[in-house]
Structures are given as structure tokens and as C-alpha cells.
PDB file of C-alpha atoms in Angstrom:
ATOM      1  CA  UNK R   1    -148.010-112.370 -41.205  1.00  0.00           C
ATOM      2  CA  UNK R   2    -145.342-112.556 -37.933  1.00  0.00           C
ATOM      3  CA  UNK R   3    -143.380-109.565 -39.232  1.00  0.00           C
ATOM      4  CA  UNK R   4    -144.982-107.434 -36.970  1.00  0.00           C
ATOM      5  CA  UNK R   5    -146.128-109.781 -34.744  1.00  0.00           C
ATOM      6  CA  UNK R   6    -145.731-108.525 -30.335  1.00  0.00           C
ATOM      7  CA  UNK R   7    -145.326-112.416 -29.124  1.00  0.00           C
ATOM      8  CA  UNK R   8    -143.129-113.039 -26.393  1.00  0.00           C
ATOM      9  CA  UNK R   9    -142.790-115.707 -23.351  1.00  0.00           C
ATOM     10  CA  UNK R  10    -145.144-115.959 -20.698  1.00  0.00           C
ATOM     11  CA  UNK R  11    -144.161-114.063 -17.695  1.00  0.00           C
ATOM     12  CA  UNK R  12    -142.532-116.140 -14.821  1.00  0.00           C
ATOM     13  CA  UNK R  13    -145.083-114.327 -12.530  1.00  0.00           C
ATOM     14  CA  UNK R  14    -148.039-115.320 -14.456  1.00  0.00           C
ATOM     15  CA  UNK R  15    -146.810-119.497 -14.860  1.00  0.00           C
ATOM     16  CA  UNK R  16    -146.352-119.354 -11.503  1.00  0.00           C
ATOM     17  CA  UNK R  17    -149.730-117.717 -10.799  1.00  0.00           C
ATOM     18  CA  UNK R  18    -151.678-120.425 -12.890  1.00  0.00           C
ATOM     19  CA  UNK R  19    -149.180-123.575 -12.523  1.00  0.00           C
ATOM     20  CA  UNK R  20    -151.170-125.888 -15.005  1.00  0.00           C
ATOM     21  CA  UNK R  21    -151.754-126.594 -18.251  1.00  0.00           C
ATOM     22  CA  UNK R  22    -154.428-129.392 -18.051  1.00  0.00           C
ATOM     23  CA  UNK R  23    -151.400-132.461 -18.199  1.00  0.00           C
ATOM     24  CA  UNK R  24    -148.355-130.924 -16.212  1.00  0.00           C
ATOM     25  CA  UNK R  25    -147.917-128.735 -13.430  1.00  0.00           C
ATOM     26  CA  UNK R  26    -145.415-126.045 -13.332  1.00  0.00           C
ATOM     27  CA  UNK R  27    -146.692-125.483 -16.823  1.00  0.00           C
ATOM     28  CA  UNK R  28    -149.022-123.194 -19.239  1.00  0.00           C
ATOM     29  CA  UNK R  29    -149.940-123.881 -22.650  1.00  0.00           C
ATOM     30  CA  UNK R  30    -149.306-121.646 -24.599  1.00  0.00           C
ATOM     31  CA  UNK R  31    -145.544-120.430 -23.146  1.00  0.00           C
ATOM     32  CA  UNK R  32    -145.997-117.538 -25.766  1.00  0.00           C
ATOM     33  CA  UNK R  33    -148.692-115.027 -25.822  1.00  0.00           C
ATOM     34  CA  UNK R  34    -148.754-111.213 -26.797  1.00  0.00           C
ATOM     35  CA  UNK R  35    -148.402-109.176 -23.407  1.00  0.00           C
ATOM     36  CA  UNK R  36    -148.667-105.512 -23.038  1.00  0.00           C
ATOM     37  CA  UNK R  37    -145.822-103.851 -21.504  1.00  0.00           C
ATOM     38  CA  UNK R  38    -145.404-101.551 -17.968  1.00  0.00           C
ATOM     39  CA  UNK R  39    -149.092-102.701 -17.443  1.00  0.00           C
ATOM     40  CA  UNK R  40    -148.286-101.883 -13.461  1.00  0.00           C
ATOM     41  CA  UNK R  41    -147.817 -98.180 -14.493  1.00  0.00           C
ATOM     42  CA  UNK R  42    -150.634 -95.994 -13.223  1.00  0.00           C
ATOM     43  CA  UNK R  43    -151.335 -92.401 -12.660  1.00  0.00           C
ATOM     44  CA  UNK R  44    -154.258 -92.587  -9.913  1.00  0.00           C
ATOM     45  CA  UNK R  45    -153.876 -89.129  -9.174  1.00  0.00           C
ATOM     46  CA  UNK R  46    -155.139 -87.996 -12.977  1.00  0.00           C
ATOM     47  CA  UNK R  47    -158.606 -89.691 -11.699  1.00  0.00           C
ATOM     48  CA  UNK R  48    -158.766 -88.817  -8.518  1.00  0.00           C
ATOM     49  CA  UNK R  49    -158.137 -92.331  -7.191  1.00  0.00           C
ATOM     50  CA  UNK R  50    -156.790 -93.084  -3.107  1.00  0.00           C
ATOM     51  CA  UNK R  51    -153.375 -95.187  -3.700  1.00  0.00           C
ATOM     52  CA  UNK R  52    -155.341 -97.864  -1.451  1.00  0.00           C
ATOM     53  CA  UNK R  53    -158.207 -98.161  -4.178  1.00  0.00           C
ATOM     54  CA  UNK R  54    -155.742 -98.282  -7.156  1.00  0.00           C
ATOM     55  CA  UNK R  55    -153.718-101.166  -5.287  1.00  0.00           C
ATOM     56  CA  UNK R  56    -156.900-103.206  -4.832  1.00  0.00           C
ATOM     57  CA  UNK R  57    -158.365-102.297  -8.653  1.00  0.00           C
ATOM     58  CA  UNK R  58    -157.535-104.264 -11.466  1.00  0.00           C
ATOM     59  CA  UNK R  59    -155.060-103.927 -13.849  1.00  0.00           C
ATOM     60  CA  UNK R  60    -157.701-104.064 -17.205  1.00  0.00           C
ATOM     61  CA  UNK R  61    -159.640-101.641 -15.037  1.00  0.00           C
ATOM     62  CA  UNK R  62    -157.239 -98.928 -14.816  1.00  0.00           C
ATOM     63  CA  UNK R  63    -156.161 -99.576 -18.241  1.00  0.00           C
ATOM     64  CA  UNK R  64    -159.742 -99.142 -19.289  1.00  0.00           C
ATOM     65  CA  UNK R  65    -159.832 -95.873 -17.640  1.00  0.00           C
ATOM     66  CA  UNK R  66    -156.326 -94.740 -19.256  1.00  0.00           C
ATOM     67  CA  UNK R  67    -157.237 -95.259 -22.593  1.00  0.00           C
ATOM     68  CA  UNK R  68    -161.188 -94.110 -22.101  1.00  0.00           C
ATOM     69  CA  UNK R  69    -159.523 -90.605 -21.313  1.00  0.00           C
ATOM     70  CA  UNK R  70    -156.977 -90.931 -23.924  1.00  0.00           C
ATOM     71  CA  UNK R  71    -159.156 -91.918 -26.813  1.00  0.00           C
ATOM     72  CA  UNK R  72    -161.505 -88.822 -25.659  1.00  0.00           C
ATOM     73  CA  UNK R  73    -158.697 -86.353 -25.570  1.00  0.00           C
ATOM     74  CA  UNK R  74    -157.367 -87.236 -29.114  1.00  0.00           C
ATOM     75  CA  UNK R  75    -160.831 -87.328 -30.418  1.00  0.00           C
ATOM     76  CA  UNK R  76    -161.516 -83.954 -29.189  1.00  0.00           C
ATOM     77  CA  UNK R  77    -164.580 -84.652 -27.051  1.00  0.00           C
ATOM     78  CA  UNK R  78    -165.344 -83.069 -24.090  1.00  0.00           C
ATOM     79  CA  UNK R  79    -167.080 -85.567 -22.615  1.00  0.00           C
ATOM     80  CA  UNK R  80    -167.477 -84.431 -18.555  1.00  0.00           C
ATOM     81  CA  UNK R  81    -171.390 -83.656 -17.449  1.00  0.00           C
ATOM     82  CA  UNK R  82    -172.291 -84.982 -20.783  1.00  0.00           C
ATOM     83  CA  UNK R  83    -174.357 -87.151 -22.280  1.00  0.00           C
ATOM     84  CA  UNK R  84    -171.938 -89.564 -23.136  1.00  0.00           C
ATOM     85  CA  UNK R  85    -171.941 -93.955 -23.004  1.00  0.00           C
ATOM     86  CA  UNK R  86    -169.584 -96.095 -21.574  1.00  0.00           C
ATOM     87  CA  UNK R  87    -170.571 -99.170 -22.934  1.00  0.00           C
ATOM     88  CA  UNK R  88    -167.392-101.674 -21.803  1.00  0.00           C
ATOM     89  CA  UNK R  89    -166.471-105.468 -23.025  1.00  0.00           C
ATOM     90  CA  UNK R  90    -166.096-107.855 -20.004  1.00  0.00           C
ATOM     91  CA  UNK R  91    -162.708-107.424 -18.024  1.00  0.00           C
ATOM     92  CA  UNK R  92    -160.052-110.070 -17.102  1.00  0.00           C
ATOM     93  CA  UNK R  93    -161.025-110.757 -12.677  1.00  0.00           C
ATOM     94  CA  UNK R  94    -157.803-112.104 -12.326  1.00  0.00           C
ATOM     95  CA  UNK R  95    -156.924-109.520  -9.185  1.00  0.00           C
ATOM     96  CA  UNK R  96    -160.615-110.581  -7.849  1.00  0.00           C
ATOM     97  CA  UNK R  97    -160.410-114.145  -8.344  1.00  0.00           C
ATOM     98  CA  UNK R  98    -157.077-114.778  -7.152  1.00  0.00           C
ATOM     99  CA  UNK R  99    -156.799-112.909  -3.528  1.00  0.00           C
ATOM    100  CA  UNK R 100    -158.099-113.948  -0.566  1.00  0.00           C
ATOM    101  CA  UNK R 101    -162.178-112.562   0.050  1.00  0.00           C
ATOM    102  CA  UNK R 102    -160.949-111.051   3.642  1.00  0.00           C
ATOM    103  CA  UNK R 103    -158.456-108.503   1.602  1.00  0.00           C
ATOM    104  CA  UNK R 104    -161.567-107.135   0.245  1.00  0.00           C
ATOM    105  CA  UNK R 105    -164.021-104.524   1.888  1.00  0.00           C
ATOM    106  CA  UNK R 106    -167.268-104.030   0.254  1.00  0.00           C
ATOM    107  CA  UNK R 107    -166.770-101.154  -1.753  1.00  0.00           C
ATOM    108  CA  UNK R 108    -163.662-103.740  -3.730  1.00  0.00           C
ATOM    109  CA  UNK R 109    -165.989-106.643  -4.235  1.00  0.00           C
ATOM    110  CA  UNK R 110    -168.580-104.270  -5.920  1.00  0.00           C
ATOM    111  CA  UNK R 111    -166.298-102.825  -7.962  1.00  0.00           C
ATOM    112  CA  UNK R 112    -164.796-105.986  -9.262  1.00  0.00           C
ATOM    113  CA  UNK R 113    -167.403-107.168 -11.472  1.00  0.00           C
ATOM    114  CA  UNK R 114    -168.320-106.366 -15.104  1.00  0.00           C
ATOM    115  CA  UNK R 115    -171.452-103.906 -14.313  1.00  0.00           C
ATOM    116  CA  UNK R 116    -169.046-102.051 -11.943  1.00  0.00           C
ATOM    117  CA  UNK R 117    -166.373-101.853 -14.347  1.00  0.00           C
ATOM    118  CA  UNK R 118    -168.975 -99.750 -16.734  1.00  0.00           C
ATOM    119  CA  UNK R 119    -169.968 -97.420 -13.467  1.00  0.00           C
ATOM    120  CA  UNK R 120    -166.663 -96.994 -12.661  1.00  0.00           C
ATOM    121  CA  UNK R 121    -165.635 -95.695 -16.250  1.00  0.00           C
ATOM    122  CA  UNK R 122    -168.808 -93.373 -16.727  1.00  0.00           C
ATOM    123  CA  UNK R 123    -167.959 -91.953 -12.763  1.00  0.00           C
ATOM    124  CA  UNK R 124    -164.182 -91.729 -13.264  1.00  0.00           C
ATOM    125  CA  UNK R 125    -165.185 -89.288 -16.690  1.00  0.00           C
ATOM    126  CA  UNK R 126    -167.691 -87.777 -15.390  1.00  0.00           C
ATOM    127  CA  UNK R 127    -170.215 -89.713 -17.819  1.00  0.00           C
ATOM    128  CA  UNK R 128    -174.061 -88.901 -17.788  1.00  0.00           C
ATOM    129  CA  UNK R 129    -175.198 -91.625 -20.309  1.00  0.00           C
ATOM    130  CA  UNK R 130    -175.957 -94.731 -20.190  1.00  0.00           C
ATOM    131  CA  UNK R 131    -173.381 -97.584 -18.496  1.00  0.00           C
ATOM    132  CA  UNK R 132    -173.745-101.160 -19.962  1.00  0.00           C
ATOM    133  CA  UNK R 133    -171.062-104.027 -19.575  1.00  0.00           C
ATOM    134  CA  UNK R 134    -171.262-106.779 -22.912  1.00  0.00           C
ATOM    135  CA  UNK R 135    -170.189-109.921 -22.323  1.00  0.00           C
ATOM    136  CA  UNK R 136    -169.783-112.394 -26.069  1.00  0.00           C
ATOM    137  CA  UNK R 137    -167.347-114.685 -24.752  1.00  0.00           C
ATOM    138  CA  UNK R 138    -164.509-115.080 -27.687  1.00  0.00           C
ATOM    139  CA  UNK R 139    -165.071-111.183 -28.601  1.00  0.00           C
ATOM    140  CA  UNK R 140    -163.882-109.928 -25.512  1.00  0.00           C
ATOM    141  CA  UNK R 141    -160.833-110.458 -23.235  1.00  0.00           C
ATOM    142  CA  UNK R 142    -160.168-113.616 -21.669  1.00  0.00           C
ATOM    143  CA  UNK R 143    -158.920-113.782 -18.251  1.00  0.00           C
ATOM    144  CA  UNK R 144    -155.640-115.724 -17.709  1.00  0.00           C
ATOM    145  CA  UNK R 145    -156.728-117.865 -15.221  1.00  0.00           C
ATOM    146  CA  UNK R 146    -158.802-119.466 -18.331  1.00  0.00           C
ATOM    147  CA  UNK R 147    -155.912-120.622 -20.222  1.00  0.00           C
ATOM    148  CA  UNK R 148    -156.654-123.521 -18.155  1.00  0.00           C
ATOM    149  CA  UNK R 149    -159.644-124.437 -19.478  1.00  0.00           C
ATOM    150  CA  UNK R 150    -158.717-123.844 -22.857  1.00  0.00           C
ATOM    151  CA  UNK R 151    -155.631-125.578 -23.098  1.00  0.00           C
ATOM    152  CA  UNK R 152    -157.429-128.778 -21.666  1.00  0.00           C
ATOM    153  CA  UNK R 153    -160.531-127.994 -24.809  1.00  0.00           C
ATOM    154  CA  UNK R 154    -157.504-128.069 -27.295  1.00  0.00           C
ATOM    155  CA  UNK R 155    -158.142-124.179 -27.821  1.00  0.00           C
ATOM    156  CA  UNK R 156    -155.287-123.153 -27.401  1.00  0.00           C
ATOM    157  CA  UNK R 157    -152.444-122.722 -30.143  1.00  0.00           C
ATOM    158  CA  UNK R 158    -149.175-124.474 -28.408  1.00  0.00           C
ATOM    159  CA  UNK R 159    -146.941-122.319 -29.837  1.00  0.00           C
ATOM    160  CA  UNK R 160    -149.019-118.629 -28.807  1.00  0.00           C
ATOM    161  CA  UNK R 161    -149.520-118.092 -32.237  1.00  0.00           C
ATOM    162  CA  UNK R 162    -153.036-117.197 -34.285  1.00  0.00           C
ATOM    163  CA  UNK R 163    -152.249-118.145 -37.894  1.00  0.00           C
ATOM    164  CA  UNK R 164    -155.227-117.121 -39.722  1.00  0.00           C
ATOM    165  CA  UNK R 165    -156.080-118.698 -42.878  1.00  0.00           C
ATOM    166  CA  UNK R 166    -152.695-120.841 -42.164  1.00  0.00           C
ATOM    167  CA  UNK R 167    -152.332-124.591 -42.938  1.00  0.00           C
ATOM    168  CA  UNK R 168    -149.955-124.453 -39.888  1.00  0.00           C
ATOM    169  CA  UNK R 169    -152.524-123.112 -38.018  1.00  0.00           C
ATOM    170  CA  UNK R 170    -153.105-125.031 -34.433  1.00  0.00           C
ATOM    171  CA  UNK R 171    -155.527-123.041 -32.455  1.00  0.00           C
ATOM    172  CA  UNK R 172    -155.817-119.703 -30.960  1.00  0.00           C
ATOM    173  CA  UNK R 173    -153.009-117.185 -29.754  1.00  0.00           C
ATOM    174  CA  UNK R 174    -153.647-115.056 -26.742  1.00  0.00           C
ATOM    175  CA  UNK R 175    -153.324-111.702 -26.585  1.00  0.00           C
ATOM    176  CA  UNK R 176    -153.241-108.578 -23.943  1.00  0.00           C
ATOM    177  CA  UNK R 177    -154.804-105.183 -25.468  1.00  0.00           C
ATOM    178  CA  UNK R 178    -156.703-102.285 -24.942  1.00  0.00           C
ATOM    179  CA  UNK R 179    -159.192-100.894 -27.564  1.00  0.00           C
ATOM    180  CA  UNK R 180    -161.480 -97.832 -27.164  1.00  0.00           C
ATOM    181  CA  UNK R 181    -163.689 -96.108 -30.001  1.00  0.00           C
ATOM    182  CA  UNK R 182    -165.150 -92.551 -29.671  1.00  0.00           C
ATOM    183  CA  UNK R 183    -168.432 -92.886 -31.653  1.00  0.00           C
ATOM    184  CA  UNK R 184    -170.842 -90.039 -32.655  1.00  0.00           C
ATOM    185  CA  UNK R 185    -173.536 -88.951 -35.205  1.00  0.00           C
ATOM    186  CA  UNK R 186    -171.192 -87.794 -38.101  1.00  0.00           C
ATOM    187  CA  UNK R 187    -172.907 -84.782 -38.978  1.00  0.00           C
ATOM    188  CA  UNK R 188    -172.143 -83.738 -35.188  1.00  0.00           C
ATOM    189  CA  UNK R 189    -168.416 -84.558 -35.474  1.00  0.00           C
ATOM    190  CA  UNK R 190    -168.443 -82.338 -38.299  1.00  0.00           C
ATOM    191  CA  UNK R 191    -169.904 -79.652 -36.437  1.00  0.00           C
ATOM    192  CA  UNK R 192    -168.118 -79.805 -33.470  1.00  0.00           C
ATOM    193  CA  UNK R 193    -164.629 -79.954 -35.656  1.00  0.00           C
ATOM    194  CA  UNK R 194    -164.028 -83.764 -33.663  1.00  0.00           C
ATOM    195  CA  UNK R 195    -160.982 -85.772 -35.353  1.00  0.00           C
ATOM    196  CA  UNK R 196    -162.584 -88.542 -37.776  1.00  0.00           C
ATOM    197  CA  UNK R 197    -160.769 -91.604 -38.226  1.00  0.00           C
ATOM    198  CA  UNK R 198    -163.554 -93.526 -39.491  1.00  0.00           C
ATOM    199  CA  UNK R 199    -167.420 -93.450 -40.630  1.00  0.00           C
ATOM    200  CA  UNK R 200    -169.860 -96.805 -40.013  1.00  0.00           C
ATOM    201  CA  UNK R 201    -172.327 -97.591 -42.459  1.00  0.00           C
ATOM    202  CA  UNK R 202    -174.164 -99.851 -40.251  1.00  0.00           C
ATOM    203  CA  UNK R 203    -173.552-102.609 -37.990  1.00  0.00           C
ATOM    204  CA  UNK R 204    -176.178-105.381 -37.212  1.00  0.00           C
ATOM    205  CA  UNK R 205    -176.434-108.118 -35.075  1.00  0.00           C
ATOM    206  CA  UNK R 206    -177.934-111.920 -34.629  1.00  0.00           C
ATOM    207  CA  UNK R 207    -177.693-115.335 -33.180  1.00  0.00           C
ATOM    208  CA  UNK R 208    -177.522-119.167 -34.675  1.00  0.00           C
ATOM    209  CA  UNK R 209    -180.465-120.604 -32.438  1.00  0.00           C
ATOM    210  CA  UNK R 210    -180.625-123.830 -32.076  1.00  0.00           C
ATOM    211  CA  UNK R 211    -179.001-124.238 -36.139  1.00  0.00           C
ATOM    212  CA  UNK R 212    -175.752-126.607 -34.541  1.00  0.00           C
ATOM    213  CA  UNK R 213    -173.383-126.763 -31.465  1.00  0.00           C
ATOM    214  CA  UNK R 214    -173.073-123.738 -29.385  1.00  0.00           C
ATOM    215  CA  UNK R 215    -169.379-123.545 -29.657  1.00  0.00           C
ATOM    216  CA  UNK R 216    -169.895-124.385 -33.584  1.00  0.00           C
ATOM    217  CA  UNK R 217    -169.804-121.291 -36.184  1.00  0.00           C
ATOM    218  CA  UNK R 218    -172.937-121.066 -38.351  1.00  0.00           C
ATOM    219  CA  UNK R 219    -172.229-119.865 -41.563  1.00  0.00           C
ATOM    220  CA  UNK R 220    -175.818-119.342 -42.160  1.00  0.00           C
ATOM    221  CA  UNK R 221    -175.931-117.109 -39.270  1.00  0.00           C
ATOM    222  CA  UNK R 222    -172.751-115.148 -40.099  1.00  0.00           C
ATOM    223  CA  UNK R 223    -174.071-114.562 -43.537  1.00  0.00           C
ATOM    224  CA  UNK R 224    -177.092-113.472 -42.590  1.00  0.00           C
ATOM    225  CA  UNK R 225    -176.025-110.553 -40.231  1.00  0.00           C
ATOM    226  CA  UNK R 226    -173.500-109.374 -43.170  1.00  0.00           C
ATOM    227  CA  UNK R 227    -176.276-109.364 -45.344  1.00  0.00           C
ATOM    228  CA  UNK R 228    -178.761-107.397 -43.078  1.00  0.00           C
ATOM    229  CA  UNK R 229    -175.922-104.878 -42.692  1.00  0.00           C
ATOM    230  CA  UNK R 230    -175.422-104.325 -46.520  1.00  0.00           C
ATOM    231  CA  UNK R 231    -179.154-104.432 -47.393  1.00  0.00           C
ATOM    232  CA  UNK R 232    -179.919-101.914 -44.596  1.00  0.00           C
ATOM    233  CA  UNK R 233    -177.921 -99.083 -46.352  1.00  0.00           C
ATOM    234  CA  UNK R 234    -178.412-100.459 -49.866  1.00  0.00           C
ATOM    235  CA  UNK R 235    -175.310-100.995 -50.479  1.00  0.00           C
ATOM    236  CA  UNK R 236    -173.680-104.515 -51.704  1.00  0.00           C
ATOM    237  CA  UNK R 237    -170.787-106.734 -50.846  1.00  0.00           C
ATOM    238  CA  UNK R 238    -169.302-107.036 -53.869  1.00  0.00           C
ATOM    239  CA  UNK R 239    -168.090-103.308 -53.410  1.00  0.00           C
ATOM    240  CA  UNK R 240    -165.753-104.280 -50.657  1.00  0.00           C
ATOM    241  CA  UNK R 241    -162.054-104.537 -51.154  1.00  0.00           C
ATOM    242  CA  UNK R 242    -160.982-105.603 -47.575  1.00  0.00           C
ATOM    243  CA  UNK R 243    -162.992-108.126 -44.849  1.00  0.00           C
ATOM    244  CA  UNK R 244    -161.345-107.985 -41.571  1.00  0.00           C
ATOM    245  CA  UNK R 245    -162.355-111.611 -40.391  1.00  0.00           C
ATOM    246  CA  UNK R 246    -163.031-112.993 -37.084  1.00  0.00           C
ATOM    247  CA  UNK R 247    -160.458-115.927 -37.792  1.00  0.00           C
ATOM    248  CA  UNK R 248    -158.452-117.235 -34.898  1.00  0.00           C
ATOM    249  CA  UNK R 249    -156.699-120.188 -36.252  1.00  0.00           C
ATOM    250  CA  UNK R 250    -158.938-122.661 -35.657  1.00  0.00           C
ATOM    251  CA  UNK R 251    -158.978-125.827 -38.391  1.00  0.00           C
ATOM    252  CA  UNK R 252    -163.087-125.582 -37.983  1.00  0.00           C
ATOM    253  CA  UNK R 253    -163.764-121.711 -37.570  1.00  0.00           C
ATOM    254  CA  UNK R 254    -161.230-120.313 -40.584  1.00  0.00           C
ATOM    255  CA  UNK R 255    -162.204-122.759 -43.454  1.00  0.00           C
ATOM    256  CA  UNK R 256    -166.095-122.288 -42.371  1.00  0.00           C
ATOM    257  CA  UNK R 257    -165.434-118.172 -42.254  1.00  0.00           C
ATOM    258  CA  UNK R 258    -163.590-117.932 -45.502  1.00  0.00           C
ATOM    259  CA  UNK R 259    -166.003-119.999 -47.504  1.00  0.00           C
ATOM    260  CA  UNK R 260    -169.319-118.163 -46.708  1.00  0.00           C
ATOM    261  CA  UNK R 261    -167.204-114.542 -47.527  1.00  0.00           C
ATOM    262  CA  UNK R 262    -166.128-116.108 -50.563  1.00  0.00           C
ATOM    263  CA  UNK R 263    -169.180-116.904 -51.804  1.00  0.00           C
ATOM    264  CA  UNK R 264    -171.332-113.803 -50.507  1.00  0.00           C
ATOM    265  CA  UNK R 265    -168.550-111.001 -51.384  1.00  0.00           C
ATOM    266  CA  UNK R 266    -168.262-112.434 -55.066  1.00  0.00           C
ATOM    267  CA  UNK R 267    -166.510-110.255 -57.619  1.00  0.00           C
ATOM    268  CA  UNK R 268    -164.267-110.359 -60.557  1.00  0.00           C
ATOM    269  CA  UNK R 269    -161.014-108.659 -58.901  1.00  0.00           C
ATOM    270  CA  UNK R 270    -159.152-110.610 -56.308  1.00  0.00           C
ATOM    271  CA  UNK R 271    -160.619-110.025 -52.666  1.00  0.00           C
ATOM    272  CA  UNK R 272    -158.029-109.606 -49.707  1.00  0.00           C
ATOM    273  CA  UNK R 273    -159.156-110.939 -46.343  1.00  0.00           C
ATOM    274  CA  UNK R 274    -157.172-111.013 -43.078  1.00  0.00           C
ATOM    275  CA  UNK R 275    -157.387-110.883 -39.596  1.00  0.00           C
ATOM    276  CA  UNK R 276    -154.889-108.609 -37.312  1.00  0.00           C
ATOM    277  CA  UNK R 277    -155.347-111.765 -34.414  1.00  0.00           C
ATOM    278  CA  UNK R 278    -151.910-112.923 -36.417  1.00  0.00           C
ATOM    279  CA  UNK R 279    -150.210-109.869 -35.324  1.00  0.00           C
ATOM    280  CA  UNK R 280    -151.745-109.345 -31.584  1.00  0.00           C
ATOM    281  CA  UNK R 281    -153.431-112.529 -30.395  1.00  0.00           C
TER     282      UNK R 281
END
């Protein structure tokens, strides 16, 4: 699972920046994580950005708007004046939360919070459609300054690692990483010639209620979505070969995940299930 895993020790900068770990100061649980490298590097004159606003913006932020172009360019869609989304997961603050309120002018403190981050994107490109931040807590980035939290909840893996589907498994690894998806009708990617990685059948969504704890996985629930997907196309589960889980290493969220796909995505080959959080946190 660790063959290709991108762990590594915690940054001096960063323990020193957070200096607790619930029981000890001087300390961060995990001391391993997965970290993306040069993270500092940044090309603010490729978006038209003052060297004084790129100092003050944070790092996720710029990475955000790296990778927006990026995965626009490859994909071969020209997105400026256009009708085209930026819909953005919530951003690590840790720039915002961590320096003094009087370093900031107005224009910094507006643009430090997750409905800016989405303007910010769709004015950077040039973007004409609509601009919506989504914030569902363990599906989106964590900022660092919450490892404290989490390592006093017991979250946290001590050793850095996710270890999916692992008896050795001892919480949840974090992990550093940007991710952006181009996504358009297929029949216009076709016509317009656009790179295809990928086509989505469907994609549905729901919540638990009141059916247990909030921080509690409802099998129930999760089952139900999957099944609203499949029945929506009229397709079934038992022609899937690969489920990506949502496992983290967790002794109460992996056991509860790979019993309801076991018995909803029933066949008579073997089914492979995994979850890349082993590799990247």
C-alpha cells in the first residue's frame, strides 16, 4: 500500500507554528504527514497579481489558481469570457488565522474566506459562471492549525499514516494536495475536440438525518446515495470491478464502509476496493 506512499516529517516551520499536540508542547501528532513540495513557488505575474497581494494571499489560494489554469490548459478549454463554474472545496486559513488583524487591509480580509476564494478563481480566469465555495468537513482540506483538535479527538493516526482496510490501522493520515476536474456535457467535449480522461454516469447526493451521531457513518445513508446513483442510469452495482472508498483508517468508519459495499456490490468474481488516502493522506 506504502510503496508509493509521499510521507515525510513535519516541517520544523510548521511544529513550531502549532507547538501542541493536545498533551505536550513543542509537539504535533502526527510528526509525519504527506506535504507538497516548493509550495512557496509562485508566478503572480501569469495572473496579473501585485507582489504585495501574492505575499498577503494564501498558499492553497494560489495553488488553487495554478492548477485551475493548468487543468484548463491540458483539457483544452478556453475558458476566458465564458460561461464557465468555479465551484471550489473550502481552503486551509492558516495565513488568515495566524497573522496579526492590523497586517490586513480590507481588500485581504475579504479575500481570505471560502466565498472569496471561489470569486477570486472565477476573476483570476476570467470566469462568467457561477462561483460557489462547498464546505463537507472530512471531504475537503483541513487546515493545519486543526491537527490540534484532532489529535486531542484521537483522529489522528500517530504515525501520519492512513491504512485503509488495515488491522494496523490507527486513525487518519494527513495529507497536502491539489485536485481540479474540468467537467463538461460529453457530447460538447466531443465537439469541441477537448481531451477526455473520464465520463460520469451520475453522481447523487444525501444526508443521515437524525439516523445516529453526527460524526458516526450511516451505512444506511451511504447505501442509499450509491443506490440512487445506479438506479438513476439503470445501471447496477454488480457491474463494477473497482470502488474507490472513502476509508481513512478509522477502526469505526472502514469496517462500517466495507460491509455495506460488500453486501450491495454482490457478485460472483472477486471485487477490489481501495482507497488512494494510503498513498497521499
Amino acid at each position: 500500500m506504502f510503496q508509493n506512499k509521499k510521507i515525510s516529517s513535519v516541517p520544523l516551520a510548521l511544529t513550531l507554528a502549532v507547538n501542541h499536540d493536545g498533551s505536550h508542547l513543542g509537539q504535533v501528532l502526527p510528526e509525519e504527514a504527506c506535504f507538497l513540495k516548493n509550495i512557496h513557488l509562485f508566478d503572480h505575474f501569469e495572473f496579473g497579481i501585485s507582489s504585495k497581494d501574492a505575499l498577503t494571499m494564501d498558499v492553497a489560494t494560489r495553488k488553487l489558481f495554478e492548477h485551475s489554469f493548468l487543468a484548463l490548459l491540458d483539457s483544452g478549454v478556453h475558458p476566458r469570457s465564458q460561461n464557465v463554474g468555479a465551484f471550489t472545496s473550502s481552503i486551509a486559513f492558516d495565513l488568515l488565522s495566524a497573522t496579526d488583524v492590523d497586517e490586513f487591509d480590507v481588500r485581504d480580509g475579504f479575500g481570505g474566506g471560502a466565498a472569496a476564494v471561489s470569486n477570486q478563481v472565477s476573476y483570476q480566469l476570467d470566469l462568467l459562471g457561477p462561483s460557489i465555495p462547498v464546505d463537507t468537513a472530512c471531504r475537503i482540506n483541513y487546515r493545519f492549525l486543526d491537527w490540534v483538535h484532532y489529535s486531542q479527538l484521537s483522529i489522528l493516526s500517530p504515525s501520519g499514516k492512513s491504512s485503509p482496510f488495515n488491522a494496523s490501522a490507527d486513525g487518519m493520515g494527513c495529507g497536502e494536495a491539489v485536485v481540479v476536474f474540468v467537467i463538461k456535457l460529453l457530447e460538447d467535449a466531443i465537439r469541441d475536440g477537448d481531451k477526455i480522461y473520464a465520463t460520469m454516469l451520475n453522481t447523487t447526493i444525501n444526508s443521515t438525518g437524525s439516523a445516529g451521531p453526527l460524526k458516526t457513518p450511516i451505512p444506511e445513508s451511504q447505501a442509499a446515495a450509491m443506490l440512487a446513483a445506479y438506479n438513476g442510469i439503470g445501471r447496477s452495482p454488480t457491474e463494477v470491478d473497482f470502488v474507490e472508498c472513502h476509508a481513512t483508517g478509522t477502526s469505526v468508519g472502514d469496517p462500517v464502509e466495507a460491509n455495506w459495499v460488500g453486501n450491495h456490490f454482490k457478485r460472483d468474481e472477486e471485487l477490489l476496493i481501495g482507497s488512494v488516502k494510503g498513498n497521499i493522506g
